[in-house]
Amino acid sequence: VVTISQSPDRFRAEVSFDSDKGAAKIKSTVVSDGKRVWIYRPDLNQYASLPYAKFEEVDDNYWVGMASYWFLAIPPDVRKEIARGALTDPAVQKELGLGGATDIKGRTQTVDGQSLYAYEYRDKEGYVMRALVDPQTAELKQIVITGKSEGFNVVITERILRRTANPTINAATFQSPVRGQAKPVKTLAIGPL
């Protein structure tokens, strides 16, 4: 997944999967202009378009990148406070609309030789979400989700390999990715699952 994101609410994600056969790749392009989101699958010659607010309801929206949501949803000044451990404070949680619950735990952790601040949260379904943040720069470095689903152990790890602050972005980046005679459909899976 390669994702370009820009506040407020604009992103473009190029998502590729190897097929079972090893020859063909499944590719999806997911784009938001801040108001609408398009999911385009050239291999199926189909696309879906929905309001940005409804994108959270798409079953496999996580393929776009959880770190992108972090960047889009949380302002830079708040990210800095979170990186310093403020999210474990019930008053800060309440201010951010998290209800002041003390479900979020935080601690310093060393990962690959780097000292990071690790937040951990267990949701109602039993999934544990960990966000690892550089306390000096407030950059999100890694997100890990673990849990069980339908008898399977689930582990999703998203590592931020490269982040370019304030890149020059062509205006067309956040426009509809649909090409040719693609057929509109009500829903469309981003990935093969």
Coordinates of N, CA, C and O in Angstrom, one line a residue:
V1 N 0.8 -1.2 0.0 CA 0.0 0.0 0.0 C 0.9 1.2 0.0 O 1.8 1.4 0.8
V2 N 0.6 2.1 -0.9 CA 1.2 3.5 -0.9 C 0.1 4.5 -0.8 O -0.8 4.5 -1.6
T3 N 0.2 5.3 0.3 CA -0.9 6.2 0.6 C -0.3 7.6 0.6 O 0.7 7.9 1.3
I4 N -1.0 8.5 0.0 CA -0.7 10.0 0.1 C -1.9 10.6 0.8 O -3.1 10.4 0.4
S5 N -1.7 11.3 1.9 CA -2.8 11.9 2.6 C -2.5 13.4 2.8 O -1.4 13.8 2.9
Q6 N -3.6 14.2 2.8 CA -3.5 15.6 3.0 C -4.7 16.1 3.8 O -5.9 15.8 3.4
S7 N -4.5 16.8 4.9 CA -5.6 17.3 5.6 C -6.3 18.5 4.8 O -5.6 19.2 4.1
P8 N -7.6 18.6 4.9 CA -8.5 17.8 5.6 C -9.1 16.7 4.8 O -9.6 17.0 3.7
D9 N -9.1 15.5 5.2 CA -9.8 14.3 4.7 C -9.5 13.9 3.3 O -10.3 13.3 2.6
R10 N -8.3 14.2 2.7 CA -8.0 13.8 1.4 C -6.9 12.8 1.4 O -5.9 12.9 2.1
F11 N -7.1 11.7 0.6 CA -6.1 10.7 0.5 C -6.2 10.0 -0.8 O -7.2 10.0 -1.5
R12 N -5.1 9.3 -1.2 CA -5.1 8.4 -2.4 C -4.2 7.2 -2.0 O -3.1 7.4 -1.5
A13 N -4.8 6.0 -2.1 CA -4.1 4.8 -1.7 C -4.1 3.9 -2.9 O -5.1 3.6 -3.5
E14 N -2.9 3.4 -3.3 CA -2.7 2.4 -4.3 C -2.4 1.1 -3.6 O -1.4 1.0 -2.9
V15 N -3.4 0.2 -3.7 CA -3.3 -1.1 -2.9 C -3.1 -2.2 -3.9 O -3.8 -2.4 -4.9
S16 N -2.1 -3.1 -3.7 CA -1.8 -4.2 -4.6 C -1.7 -5.5 -3.8 O -1.1 -5.5 -2.7
F17 N -2.2 -6.6 -4.3 CA -2.1 -7.9 -3.7 C -1.7 -8.9 -4.8 O -2.1 -8.8 -6.0
D18 N -0.8 -9.8 -4.4 CA -0.5 -10.9 -5.3 C -1.6 -11.9 -5.3 O -2.3 -12.2 -4.3
S19 N -2.0 -12.4 -6.5 CA -3.1 -13.4 -6.6 C -2.6 -14.8 -6.1 O -1.4 -15.0 -6.0
D20 N -3.5 -15.7 -5.9 CA -3.2 -17.1 -5.5 C -2.3 -17.8 -6.6 O -1.5 -18.6 -6.3
K21 N -2.6 -17.4 -7.8 CA -1.9 -18.1 -8.9 C -0.5 -17.5 -9.1 O 0.3 -18.1 -9.8
G22 N -0.1 -16.4 -8.5 CA 1.2 -15.9 -8.6 C 1.5 -15.0 -9.8 O 2.5 -14.3 -9.9
A23 N 0.6 -15.0 -10.8 CA 0.8 -14.3 -12.0 C 0.2 -12.9 -12.0 O 0.9 -11.9 -12.2
A24 N -1.1 -12.8 -11.7 CA -1.8 -11.5 -11.8 C -1.7 -10.9 -10.4 O -1.6 -11.5 -9.4
K25 N -1.8 -9.6 -10.4 CA -1.9 -8.8 -9.2 C -3.4 -8.2 -9.2 O -3.9 -7.9 -10.2
I26 N -3.9 -8.1 -8.0 CA -5.2 -7.5 -7.7 C -4.8 -6.1 -7.3 O -4.1 -5.9 -6.3
K27 N -5.3 -5.1 -8.0 CA -5.0 -3.7 -7.6 C -6.3 -2.9 -7.4 O -7.3 -3.1 -8.1
S28 N -6.2 -2.0 -6.4 CA -7.3 -1.1 -6.1 C -6.7 0.3 -5.9 O -5.6 0.4 -5.4
T29 N -7.5 1.2 -6.3 CA -7.2 2.6 -6.0 C -8.3 3.2 -5.3 O -9.5 3.1 -5.7
V30 N -8.0 3.8 -4.1 CA -9.0 4.4 -3.3 C -8.6 5.9 -3.1 O -7.5 6.2 -2.6
V31 N -9.6 6.7 -3.4 CA -9.3 8.2 -3.4 C -10.4 8.9 -2.7 O -11.6 8.6 -2.9
S32 N -10.0 9.9 -1.9 CA -11.0 10.8 -1.3 C -10.6 12.2 -1.6 O -9.4 12.6 -1.5
D33 N -11.6 13.0 -2.0 CA -11.4 14.4 -2.3 C -11.8 15.3 -1.0 O -11.9 16.5 -1.1
G34 N -12.1 14.6 0.0 CA -12.6 15.2 1.3 C -14.1 15.2 1.4 O -14.6 15.3 2.5
K35 N -14.8 14.9 0.3 CA -16.2 14.9 0.3 C -16.7 13.5 -0.1 O -17.7 13.0 0.5
R36 N -16.1 12.9 -1.1 CA -16.5 11.6 -1.6 C -15.2 10.7 -1.6 O -14.1 11.2 -1.7
V37 N -15.5 9.4 -1.6 CA -14.5 8.4 -1.7 C -14.8 7.5 -2.9 O -16.0 7.0 -3.0
W38 N -13.8 7.2 -3.7 CA -14.0 6.3 -4.8 C -13.1 5.1 -4.6 O -12.0 5.2 -4.2
I39 N -13.7 3.9 -4.8 CA -13.0 2.6 -4.7 C -13.0 2.1 -6.2 O -14.1 1.9 -6.7
Y40 N -11.9 1.9 -6.8 CA -11.8 1.6 -8.2 C -11.0 0.3 -8.3 O -9.8 0.2 -7.8
R41 N -11.5 -0.7 -9.0 CA -10.9 -2.0 -9.2 C -10.8 -2.2 -10.7 O -11.7 -2.7 -11.4
P42 N -9.6 -1.9 -11.4 CA -9.5 -2.0 -12.8 C -9.6 -3.5 -13.3 O -10.1 -3.8 -14.4
D43 N -9.2 -4.4 -12.4 CA -9.3 -5.9 -12.7 C -10.7 -6.3 -12.9 O -11.0 -7.3 -13.7
L44 N -11.7 -5.7 -12.2 CA -13.1 -6.0 -12.3 C -13.8 -5.0 -13.3 O -15.0 -5.2 -13.5
N45 N -13.1 -3.9 -13.6 CA -13.7 -2.8 -14.4 C -14.9 -2.2 -13.7 O -16.0 -2.0 -14.3
Q46 N -14.8 -2.1 -12.3 CA -15.9 -1.6 -11.5 C -15.4 -0.5 -10.5 O -14.2 -0.5 -10.2
Y47 N -16.3 0.3 -10.1 CA -16.0 1.3 -9.0 C -17.2 1.6 -8.2 O -18.4 1.3 -8.6
A48 N -17.0 2.0 -7.0 CA -18.0 2.4 -6.0 C -17.7 3.8 -5.6 O -16.5 4.2 -5.4
S49 N -18.7 4.6 -5.4 CA -18.5 6.0 -4.9 C -19.4 6.2 -3.7 O -20.6 5.9 -3.8
L50 N -18.9 6.8 -2.6 CA -19.7 7.0 -1.4 C -19.3 8.3 -0.7 O -18.1 8.7 -0.9
P51 N -20.1 8.8 0.1 CA -19.7 10.0 0.9 C -18.6 9.7 1.8 O -18.5 8.6 2.4
Y52 N -17.7 10.6 2.1 CA -16.5 10.4 2.9 C -17.0 9.9 4.3 O -16.4 9.0 4.8
A53 N -18.0 10.4 4.9 CA -18.5 10.0 6.2 C -18.9 8.5 6.2 O -18.8 7.9 7.3
K54 N -19.3 7.9 5.1 CA -19.7 6.5 5.0 C -18.5 5.6 4.8 O -18.7 4.4 5.0
F55 N -17.3 6.1 4.5 CA -16.2 5.2 4.2 C -15.8 4.4 5.4 O -15.3 3.3 5.3
E56 N -16.0 4.9 6.6 CA -15.7 4.1 7.8 C -16.5 2.8 7.9 O -16.0 1.8 8.5
E57 N -17.6 2.7 7.2 CA -18.5 1.6 7.2 C -18.0 0.5 6.2 O -18.5 -0.6 6.3
V58 N -17.1 0.8 5.3 CA -16.6 -0.2 4.4 C -15.8 -1.2 5.1 O -14.9 -0.9 5.9
D59 N -16.1 -2.5 4.9 CA -15.6 -3.6 5.7 C -14.0 -3.7 5.6 O -13.4 -4.0 6.6
D60 N -13.4 -3.4 4.5 CA -12.0 -3.5 4.4 C -11.3 -2.1 4.2 O -10.2 -2.1 3.6
N61 N -11.8 -1.1 4.8 CA -11.2 0.2 4.7 C -9.8 0.3 5.3 O -9.0 1.2 5.0
Y62 N -9.5 -0.6 6.2 CA -8.1 -0.6 6.8 C -7.0 -0.8 5.8 O -5.9 -0.4 6.1
W63 N -7.3 -1.3 4.6 CA -6.3 -1.4 3.6 C -5.7 -0.1 3.2 O -4.5 0.0 2.7
V64 N -6.4 1.0 3.3 CA -5.9 2.3 3.0 C -4.8 2.7 3.9 O -3.9 3.4 3.4
G65 N -4.8 2.3 5.1 CA -3.8 2.6 6.0 C -4.3 3.3 7.3 O -4.9 4.3 7.2
M66 N -4.1 2.6 8.4 CA -4.5 3.2 9.7 C -3.8 4.5 10.0 O -4.3 5.4 10.6
A67 N -2.5 4.5 9.6 CA -1.7 5.7 9.9 C -2.3 6.9 9.2 O -2.1 8.1 9.6
S68 N -2.9 6.7 8.0 CA -3.4 7.8 7.3 C -4.6 8.4 8.1 O -4.7 9.7 8.1
Y69 N -5.4 7.6 8.7 CA -6.5 8.1 9.5 C -5.9 8.9 10.7 O -6.5 10.0 11.1
W70 N -4.8 8.4 11.3 CA -4.2 9.1 12.4 C -3.8 10.5 11.9 O -4.1 11.5 12.6
F71 N -3.2 10.6 10.8 CA -2.7 11.9 10.2 C -3.9 12.8 9.9 O -3.9 14.0 10.2
L72 N -4.9 12.3 9.3 CA -6.1 13.1 8.9 C -7.0 13.5 10.0 O -7.5 14.6 10.0
A73 N -7.1 12.7 11.0 CA -8.1 13.0 12.1 C -7.5 13.8 13.3 O -8.3 14.4 14.0
I74 N -6.2 13.8 13.5 CA -5.6 14.4 14.6 C -4.7 15.6 14.2 O -3.7 15.3 13.5
P75 N -5.0 16.8 14.7 CA -4.2 17.9 14.3 C -2.8 17.8 14.9 O -2.5 17.1 15.9
P76 N -1.8 18.4 14.2 CA -0.4 18.3 14.6 C -0.1 18.7 16.1 O 0.6 18.0 16.8
D77 N -0.7 19.7 16.6 CA -0.5 20.1 18.0 C -1.0 19.0 19.0 O -0.3 18.7 20.0
V78 N -2.1 18.4 18.7 CA -2.6 17.3 19.5 C -1.7 16.1 19.4 O -1.5 15.4 20.4
R79 N -1.2 15.8 18.1 CA -0.3 14.6 18.0 C 0.9 14.7 18.9 O 1.4 13.8 19.4
K80 N 1.4 16.0 19.0 CA 2.6 16.1 19.9 C 2.3 15.8 21.3 O 3.1 15.2 22.0
E81 N 1.1 16.2 21.8 CA 0.7 15.9 23.2 C 0.5 14.4 23.4 O 0.9 13.8 24.4
I82 N -0.1 13.8 22.4 CA -0.3 12.4 22.4 C 1.0 11.6 22.4 O 1.2 10.7 23.2
A83 N 2.0 12.1 21.7 CA 3.3 11.4 21.6 C 4.0 11.5 22.9 O 4.8 10.6 23.2
R84 N 3.7 12.5 23.7 CA 4.3 12.6 25.1 C 3.6 11.8 26.1 O 3.9 11.9 27.3
G85 N 2.5 11.1 25.8 CA 1.8 10.2 26.7 C 0.5 10.8 27.2 O -0.1 10.2 28.1
A86 N 0.1 11.9 26.7 CA -1.1 12.6 27.2 C -2.4 11.8 27.0 O -3.4 12.0 27.7
L87 N -2.4 10.8 26.1 CA -3.6 10.1 25.8 C -4.1 9.2 26.9 O -5.2 8.8 27.0
T88 N -3.2 8.9 27.8 CA -3.5 8.0 28.9 C -4.2 8.8 30.0 O -4.8 8.2 30.9
D89 N -4.2 10.1 29.9 CA -4.9 11.0 30.9 C -6.4 11.0 30.6 O -6.8 11.4 29.5
P90 N -7.2 10.6 31.5 CA -8.7 10.6 31.3 C -9.3 11.9 30.9 O -10.2 12.0 30.1
A91 N -8.7 13.0 31.4 CA -9.2 14.3 31.0 C -8.9 14.6 29.5 O -9.8 15.2 28.8
V92 N -7.8 14.2 29.0 CA -7.4 14.4 27.6 C -8.3 13.5 26.8 O -8.8 13.9 25.7
Q93 N -8.5 12.3 27.2 CA -9.4 11.3 26.5 C -10.8 11.9 26.4 O -11.4 11.9 25.3
K94 N -11.3 12.5 27.4 CA -12.6 13.1 27.4 C -12.7 14.3 26.5 O -13.6 14.5 25.7
E95 N -11.6 15.1 26.5 CA -11.5 16.3 25.6 C -11.5 15.9 24.1 O -12.1 16.6 23.2
L96 N -10.9 14.7 23.8 CA -10.9 14.2 22.4 C -12.1 13.4 22.0 O -12.2 12.9 21.0
G97 N -13.1 13.4 23.0 CA -14.3 12.7 22.7 C -14.3 11.2 22.9 O -15.1 10.4 22.4
L98 N -13.3 10.7 23.7 CA -13.1 9.3 24.0 C -13.9 8.9 25.3 O -13.7 7.8 25.7
G99 N -14.6 9.8 25.9 CA -15.4 9.5 27.0 C -14.7 9.5 28.3 O -15.2 9.2 29.4
G100 N -13.4 9.8 28.4 CA -12.6 9.8 29.6 C -12.3 8.4 30.1 O -12.0 8.2 31.3
A101 N -12.6 7.4 29.3 CA -12.3 6.0 29.7 C -10.9 5.8 29.9 O -10.0 6.4 29.3
T102 N -10.5 4.9 30.9 CA -9.1 4.7 31.2 C -8.7 3.3 30.5 O -7.8 2.7 30.9
D103 N -9.4 3.0 29.4 CA -9.0 1.8 28.7 C -7.7 1.9 27.9 O -7.2 0.9 27.5
I104 N -7.2 3.1 27.7 CA -6.0 3.3 26.9 C -4.8 3.3 27.9 O -4.8 4.1 28.8
K105 N -3.9 2.4 27.7 CA -2.7 2.3 28.5 C -1.5 2.8 27.7 O -1.5 2.7 26.5
G106 N -0.6 3.3 28.4 CA 0.6 3.8 27.7 C 1.9 3.6 28.4 O 1.9 3.5 29.7
R107 N 3.0 3.4 27.7 CA 4.3 3.1 28.3 C 5.4 3.3 27.3 O 5.1 3.3 26.1
T108 N 6.6 3.6 27.7 CA 7.7 3.7 26.8 C 8.2 2.3 26.5 O 8.2 1.4 27.4
Q109 N 8.5 2.1 25.2 CA 8.9 0.7 24.8 C 10.0 0.9 23.8 O 10.0 1.8 23.0
T110 N 11.0 0.0 23.8 CA 12.1 0.0 22.8 C 11.7 -1.0 21.7 O 11.4 -2.2 21.9
V111 N 11.7 -0.5 20.4 CA 11.4 -1.3 19.3 C 12.4 -1.1 18.2 O 12.7 0.1 17.8
D112 N 13.1 -2.1 17.8 CA 14.2 -2.0 16.8 C 15.2 -1.0 17.3 O 15.7 -0.2 16.5
G113 N 15.5 -1.0 18.6 CA 16.6 -0.1 19.1 C 16.1 1.4 19.3 O 16.9 2.2 19.7
Q114 N 14.8 1.7 19.0 CA 14.3 3.0 19.1 C 13.4 3.1 20.3 O 12.5 2.3 20.4
S115 N 13.5 4.1 21.1 CA 12.6 4.3 22.3 C 11.3 5.0 21.7 O 11.4 6.1 21.2
L116 N 10.2 4.3 21.9 CA 8.9 4.8 21.4 C 7.9 4.8 22.5 O 8.1 4.1 23.5
Y117 N 6.8 5.6 22.4 CA 5.8 5.6 23.3 C 4.7 4.7 22.7 O 4.3 4.9 21.6
A118 N 4.3 3.7 23.5 CA 3.3 2.7 23.0 C 2.0 2.9 23.7 O 1.9 2.8 25.0
Y119 N 0.9 3.1 22.9 CA -0.4 3.1 23.4 C -1.0 1.8 23.2 O -0.8 1.2 22.1
E120 N -1.9 1.3 24.1 CA -2.5 0.0 23.9 C -4.0 0.2 24.3 O -4.3 0.7 25.4
Y121 N -4.9 -0.4 23.5 CA -6.3 -0.3 23.7 C -7.0 -1.6 23.4 O -6.7 -2.2 22.3
R122 N -7.8 -2.1 24.2 CA -8.6 -3.3 23.9 C -10.1 -2.9 23.7 O -10.7 -2.3 24.5
D123 N -10.6 -3.3 22.5 CA -12.0 -2.9 22.2 C -12.9 -3.9 22.7 O -12.6 -4.9 23.3
K124 N -14.2 -3.7 22.5 CA -15.3 -4.5 23.0 C -15.2 -6.0 22.4 O -15.7 -6.9 23.0
E125 N -14.7 -6.1 21.2 CA -14.6 -7.4 20.5 C -13.4 -8.2 21.0 O -13.2 -9.3 20.5
G126 N -12.5 -7.6 21.8 CA -11.3 -8.3 22.3 C -10.1 -8.0 21.5 O -9.0 -8.6 21.8
Y127 N -10.2 -7.2 20.4 CA -9.0 -6.8 19.7 C -8.1 -5.9 20.5 O -8.6 -5.0 21.1
V128 N -6.8 -6.1 20.4 CA -5.9 -5.2 21.1 C -5.2 -4.4 20.0 O -4.7 -4.9 19.0
M129 N -5.3 -3.0 20.1 CA -4.6 -2.1 19.2 C -3.5 -1.4 19.9 O -3.6 -0.9 21.0
R130 N -2.3 -1.5 19.2 CA -1.1 -0.8 19.7 C -0.6 0.2 18.7 O -0.5 -0.1 17.5
A131 N -0.4 1.4 19.2 CA 0.2 2.5 18.3 C 1.5 2.9 18.9 O 1.6 3.2 20.1
L132 N 2.6 2.8 18.1 CA 3.9 3.2 18.6 C 4.3 4.5 18.0 O 4.3 4.7 16.7
V133 N 4.6 5.5 18.8 CA 4.8 6.9 18.4 C 6.2 7.4 18.9 O 6.6 7.1 20.0
D134 N 6.9 8.1 18.0 CA 8.2 8.7 18.4 C 7.9 9.9 19.3 O 7.2 10.8 18.9
P135 N 8.3 9.9 20.6 CA 7.9 10.9 21.5 C 8.6 12.3 21.2 O 8.2 13.3 21.6
Q136 N 9.7 12.2 20.4 CA 10.4 13.5 20.0 C 9.7 14.2 18.8 O 9.6 15.4 18.8
T137 N 9.3 13.4 17.8 CA 8.7 14.0 16.6 C 7.2 13.9 16.5 O 6.6 14.5 15.6
A138 N 6.6 13.1 17.3 CA 5.1 12.9 17.3 C 4.7 12.1 16.1 O 3.6 12.0 15.7
E139 N 5.7 11.4 15.4 CA 5.4 10.6 14.2 C 5.0 9.2 14.6 O 5.6 8.6 15.5
L140 N 3.9 8.8 14.1 CA 3.4 7.4 14.3 C 4.3 6.5 13.5 O 4.6 6.7 12.3
K141 N 4.9 5.5 14.1 CA 5.9 4.6 13.5 C 5.3 3.2 13.2 O 5.7 2.6 12.2
Q142 N 4.3 2.8 14.0 CA 3.8 1.4 13.7 C 2.4 1.3 14.4 O 2.2 1.9 15.5
I143 N 1.5 0.5 13.8 CA 0.3 0.1 14.4 C 0.2 -1.4 14.3 O 0.5 -2.0 13.3
V144 N -0.2 -2.0 15.4 CA -0.4 -3.4 15.5 C -1.8 -3.7 16.0 O -2.2 -3.2 17.1
I145 N -2.6 -4.6 15.3 CA -3.9 -5.0 15.8 C -3.8 -6.5 15.9 O -3.4 -7.2 15.0
T146 N -4.2 -7.1 17.1 CA -4.2 -8.5 17.3 C -5.6 -8.9 17.9 O -6.2 -8.1 18.6
G147 N -6.0 -10.1 17.6 CA -7.2 -10.6 18.2 C -7.6 -11.9 17.5 O -6.8 -12.6 16.8
K148 N -8.8 -12.3 17.7 CA -9.4 -13.6 17.1 C -10.6 -13.2 16.3 O -11.4 -12.4 16.7
S149 N -10.8 -13.9 15.2 CA -12.0 -13.7 14.3 C -12.3 -15.0 13.7 O -11.5 -15.6 13.0
E150 N -13.5 -15.5 14.0 CA -14.0 -16.8 13.4 C -13.0 -17.9 13.6 O -12.8 -18.7 12.7
G151 N -12.4 -18.0 14.8 CA -11.5 -19.1 15.1 C -10.1 -18.9 14.6 O -9.2 -19.8 14.8
F152 N -9.8 -17.8 13.9 CA -8.4 -17.5 13.4 C -7.8 -16.4 14.3 O -8.4 -15.5 14.8
N153 N -6.5 -16.6 14.5 CA -5.7 -15.5 15.1 C -5.4 -14.4 14.1 O -5.0 -14.8 12.9
V154 N -5.7 -13.2 14.4 CA -5.5 -12.1 13.5 C -4.4 -11.2 14.0 O -4.4 -10.8 15.2
V155 N -3.4 -10.9 13.1 CA -2.3 -10.0 13.5 C -2.2 -9.1 12.2 O -1.8 -9.6 11.2
I156 N -2.4 -7.8 12.4 CA -2.2 -6.8 11.4 C -1.2 -5.8 11.9 O -1.3 -5.2 12.9
T157 N -0.1 -5.7 11.1 CA 1.0 -4.8 11.5 C 1.2 -3.8 10.3 O 1.4 -4.2 9.2
E158 N 1.1 -2.6 10.7 CA 1.4 -1.5 9.7 C 2.6 -0.7 10.1 O 2.5 -0.1 11.2
R159 N 3.6 -0.8 9.3 CA 4.8 0.0 9.6 C 4.9 1.2 8.7 O 4.7 1.0 7.5
I160 N 5.2 2.3 9.2 CA 5.4 3.5 8.3 C 6.9 3.5 7.9 O 7.8 3.7 8.7
L161 N 7.1 3.1 6.6 CA 8.5 3.0 6.1 C 9.1 4.3 5.8 O 10.3 4.5 5.9
R162 N 8.2 5.2 5.3 CA 8.7 6.5 4.9 C 7.6 7.5 5.0 O 6.5 7.2 4.6
R163 N 7.9 8.7 5.5 CA 7.0 9.8 5.5 C 7.6 11.0 5.0 O 8.7 11.4 5.4
T164 N 7.0 11.7 4.1 CA 7.5 12.9 3.5 C 6.6 14.0 4.0 O 5.4 14.1 3.6
A165 N 7.1 14.9 4.8 CA 6.3 16.0 5.3 C 6.2 17.1 4.2 O 7.2 17.4 3.5
N166 N 5.0 17.6 4.0 CA 4.7 18.7 3.1 C 5.3 18.5 1.7 O 5.9 19.3 1.1
P167 N 4.9 17.3 1.1 CA 5.4 17.1 -0.3 C 4.5 18.0 -1.3 O 3.4 18.4 -1.0
T168 N 5.1 18.2 -2.5 CA 4.3 18.9 -3.5 C 3.4 17.8 -4.1 O 3.8 16.8 -4.6
I169 N 2.1 18.1 -4.1 CA 1.1 17.2 -4.6 C 0.3 17.8 -5.7 O -0.3 18.9 -5.6
N170 N 0.2 17.1 -6.8 CA -0.6 17.5 -8.0 C -2.1 17.5 -7.6 O -2.6 16.5 -6.9
A171 N -2.8 18.5 -8.0 CA -4.2 18.6 -7.6 C -5.0 17.4 -8.1 O -6.0 17.0 -7.5
A172 N -4.7 16.8 -9.2 CA -5.4 15.6 -9.7 C -5.3 14.4 -8.9 O -6.0 13.4 -9.0
T173 N -4.3 14.4 -7.9 CA -4.1 13.2 -7.0 C -5.4 12.8 -6.3 O -5.6 11.6 -6.1
F174 N -6.2 13.8 -5.9 CA -7.4 13.5 -5.1 C -8.7 13.6 -5.9 O -9.7 13.9 -5.4
Q175 N -8.6 13.4 -7.2 CA -9.8 13.3 -8.1 C -10.1 11.8 -8.4 O -9.3 11.0 -8.2
S176 N -11.3 11.6 -8.9 CA -11.8 10.3 -9.2 C -10.7 9.5 -10.0 O -10.2 10.0 -11.0
P177 N -10.4 8.2 -9.5 CA -9.4 7.4 -10.3 C -10.0 6.6 -11.4 O -9.4 5.9 -12.1
V178 N -11.4 6.7 -11.5 CA -12.1 5.8 -12.5 C -11.6 6.1 -13.9 O -11.6 7.3 -14.3
R179 N -11.3 5.1 -14.7 CA -10.9 5.2 -16.0 C -11.8 4.3 -17.0 O -12.3 3.3 -16.6
G180 N -11.9 4.8 -18.2 CA -12.6 4.0 -19.2 C -14.0 3.8 -18.9 O -14.7 4.7 -18.4
Q181 N -14.5 2.7 -19.3 CA -15.9 2.3 -19.2 C -16.3 1.5 -17.9 O -17.1 0.6 -18.0
A182 N -15.6 1.8 -16.8 CA -15.9 1.1 -15.6 C -17.3 1.2 -15.1 O -18.0 2.3 -15.3
K183 N -17.8 0.1 -14.6 CA -19.3 0.0 -14.2 C -19.4 0.5 -12.7 O -18.7 -0.1 -11.9
P184 N -20.4 1.4 -12.5 CA -20.6 1.7 -11.1 C -21.4 0.6 -10.3 O -22.3 0.0 -10.9
V185 N -20.9 0.3 -9.1 CA -21.6 -0.7 -8.3 C -21.9 -0.1 -6.9 O -21.2 0.9 -6.5
K186 N -22.8 -0.7 -6.1 CA -23.1 -0.1 -4.8 C -22.0 -0.3 -3.8 O -21.6 0.6 -3.0
T187 N -21.4 -1.5 -3.8 CA -20.2 -1.8 -2.9 C -19.2 -2.5 -3.6 O -19.4 -3.2 -4.6
L188 N -17.9 -2.3 -3.2 CA -16.8 -3.0 -3.8 C -15.7 -3.2 -2.8 O -15.3 -2.3 -2.1
A189 N -15.2 -4.4 -2.8 CA -14.1 -4.8 -1.8 C -12.8 -4.2 -2.3 O -12.5 -4.2 -3.5
I190 N -12.0 -3.6 -1.4 CA -10.7 -3.1 -1.7 C -9.8 -4.2 -2.0 O -9.0 -4.2 -2.9
G191 N -9.8 -5.2 -1.1 CA -8.9 -6.3 -1.2 C -9.6 -7.6 -1.6 O -10.8 -7.7 -1.8
P192 N -8.8 -8.7 -1.6 CA -9.3 -10.0 -2.0 C -10.1 -10.7 -0.9 O -10.6 -11.8 -1.2
L193 N -10.1 -10.2 0.3 CA -10.7 -10.9 1.4 C -12.2 -10.6 1.5 O -12.7 -9.6 1.2

